[in-house]
């Protein structure tokens, strides 16, 4: 787990807010739920926030990534008639019981 954490932080160091946006998107959309954002986001904040402008960029990147990831789940599980995202449903690890409870 430490190697994965180190790799995530190096990725954020290299690509900055874009990496944060991508990470929050993948984590929120449950396409890559292996590393919780509670671990990466505070460390990314320590690396990326150096002044008020970088704080605004950081919050914006995390917000956009999380919102887009939530929309992916919304459209993937909006009902049996949804088209085009059936392949995505196979990659997201959510049981049918959990899906029904969510509806």
Short mmCIF file of C-alpha atoms in Angstrom, two decimals:
data_model
loop_
_atom_site.label_atom_id
_atom_site.label_comp_id
_atom_site.label_asym_id
_atom_site.label_seq_id
_atom_site.Cartn_x
_atom_site.Cartn_y
_atom_site.Cartn_z
CA UNK A 1 0.00 0.00 0.00
CA UNK A 2 2.91 2.36 0.69
CA UNK A 3 4.18 1.90 -2.87
CA UNK A 4 0.75 2.80 -4.27
CA UNK A 5 0.65 5.88 -2.04
CA UNK A 6 4.10 6.96 -3.15
CA UNK A 7 3.17 6.48 -6.79
CA UNK A 8 -0.04 8.51 -6.34
CA UNK A 9 1.87 11.37 -4.71
CA UNK A 10 4.54 11.36 -7.41
CA UNK A 11 1.80 11.48 -10.04
CA UNK A 12 0.27 14.48 -8.26
CA UNK A 13 3.68 16.16 -7.99
CA UNK A 14 4.26 15.72 -11.72
CA UNK A 15 0.84 16.72 -13.04
CA UNK A 16 -0.54 18.90 -10.24
CA UNK A 17 -4.24 19.80 -10.23
CA UNK A 18 -4.90 17.77 -13.38
CA UNK A 19 -3.76 14.64 -11.53
CA UNK A 20 -5.99 15.56 -8.59
CA UNK A 21 -8.96 16.01 -10.95
CA UNK A 22 -8.28 12.63 -12.55
CA UNK A 23 -7.84 10.90 -9.20
CA UNK A 24 -11.06 12.30 -7.72
CA UNK A 25 -12.90 11.41 -10.93
CA UNK A 26 -11.69 7.79 -10.86
CA UNK A 27 -12.34 7.40 -7.14
CA UNK A 28 -15.82 8.98 -7.19
CA UNK A 29 -16.92 7.09 -10.31
CA UNK A 30 -15.77 3.85 -8.65
CA UNK A 31 -13.65 2.99 -11.68
CA UNK A 32 -10.55 2.93 -9.45
CA UNK A 33 -11.77 2.66 -5.84
CA UNK A 34 -8.61 1.01 -4.51
CA UNK A 35 -7.06 4.05 -2.84
CA UNK A 36 -9.38 6.27 -0.79
CA UNK A 37 -9.40 9.98 -1.39
CA UNK A 38 -9.12 10.51 2.37
CA UNK A 39 -5.50 9.48 2.02
CA UNK A 40 -4.50 11.22 -1.20
CA UNK A 41 -6.39 14.54 -1.03
CA UNK A 42 -4.81 15.82 2.22
CA UNK A 43 -1.35 14.86 0.99
CA UNK A 44 -2.09 16.51 -2.36
CA UNK A 45 -3.20 19.64 -0.51
CA UNK A 46 0.12 19.74 1.31
CA UNK A 47 1.96 19.45 -2.00
CA UNK A 48 -0.13 21.76 -4.17
CA UNK A 49 -1.43 24.59 -1.98
CA UNK A 50 1.15 27.35 -1.61
CA UNK A 51 -0.95 30.54 -1.95
CA UNK A 52 -4.62 31.61 -2.22
CA UNK A 53 -4.73 31.09 -6.00
CA UNK A 54 -3.43 27.53 -5.70
CA UNK A 55 -6.11 26.88 -3.04
CA UNK A 56 -8.83 27.96 -5.49
CA UNK A 57 -7.33 25.77 -8.24
CA UNK A 58 -7.06 22.82 -5.82
CA UNK A 59 -10.68 23.11 -4.68
CA UNK A 60 -11.84 23.56 -8.28
CA UNK A 61 -9.96 20.49 -9.52
CA UNK A 62 -11.25 18.30 -6.69
CA UNK A 63 -14.81 19.58 -7.18
CA UNK A 64 -14.85 19.09 -10.95
CA UNK A 65 -13.32 15.60 -10.70
CA UNK A 66 -15.73 14.49 -7.98
CA UNK A 67 -18.77 15.92 -9.76
CA UNK A 68 -17.91 14.34 -13.11
CA UNK A 69 -17.30 11.01 -11.38
CA UNK A 70 -20.69 11.21 -9.66
CA UNK A 71 -22.37 11.90 -13.02
CA UNK A 72 -20.80 8.73 -14.44
CA UNK A 73 -22.43 6.66 -11.68
CA UNK A 74 -25.71 8.54 -12.07
CA UNK A 75 -25.91 7.78 -15.79
CA UNK A 76 -24.64 4.21 -15.42
CA UNK A 77 -27.30 3.26 -12.86
CA UNK A 78 -30.24 5.48 -13.77
CA UNK A 79 -32.35 2.56 -14.87
CA UNK A 80 -32.65 -0.49 -17.07
CA UNK A 81 -33.38 1.63 -20.13
CA UNK A 82 -30.09 3.51 -20.09
CA UNK A 83 -28.10 2.98 -23.26
CA UNK A 84 -24.40 3.09 -23.91
CA UNK A 85 -23.16 2.46 -20.38
CA UNK A 86 -23.82 -1.25 -20.04
CA UNK A 87 -20.09 -1.96 -20.43
CA UNK A 88 -19.38 0.49 -17.63
CA UNK A 89 -21.75 -1.33 -15.28
CA UNK A 90 -19.62 -4.43 -15.58
CA UNK A 91 -16.50 -2.56 -14.38
CA UNK A 92 -18.17 -0.96 -11.34
CA UNK A 93 -18.30 -3.26 -8.33
CA UNK A 94 -21.79 -2.61 -6.94
CA UNK A 95 -24.21 -5.43 -6.17
CA UNK A 96 -27.73 -5.49 -7.59
CA UNK A 97 -29.10 -5.27 -4.04
CA UNK A 98 -27.14 -2.08 -3.39
CA UNK A 99 -28.32 -0.65 -6.70
CA UNK A 100 -31.94 -1.35 -5.82
CA UNK A 101 -31.53 0.22 -2.37
CA UNK A 102 -30.06 3.30 -4.02
CA UNK A 103 -33.03 3.64 -6.34
#
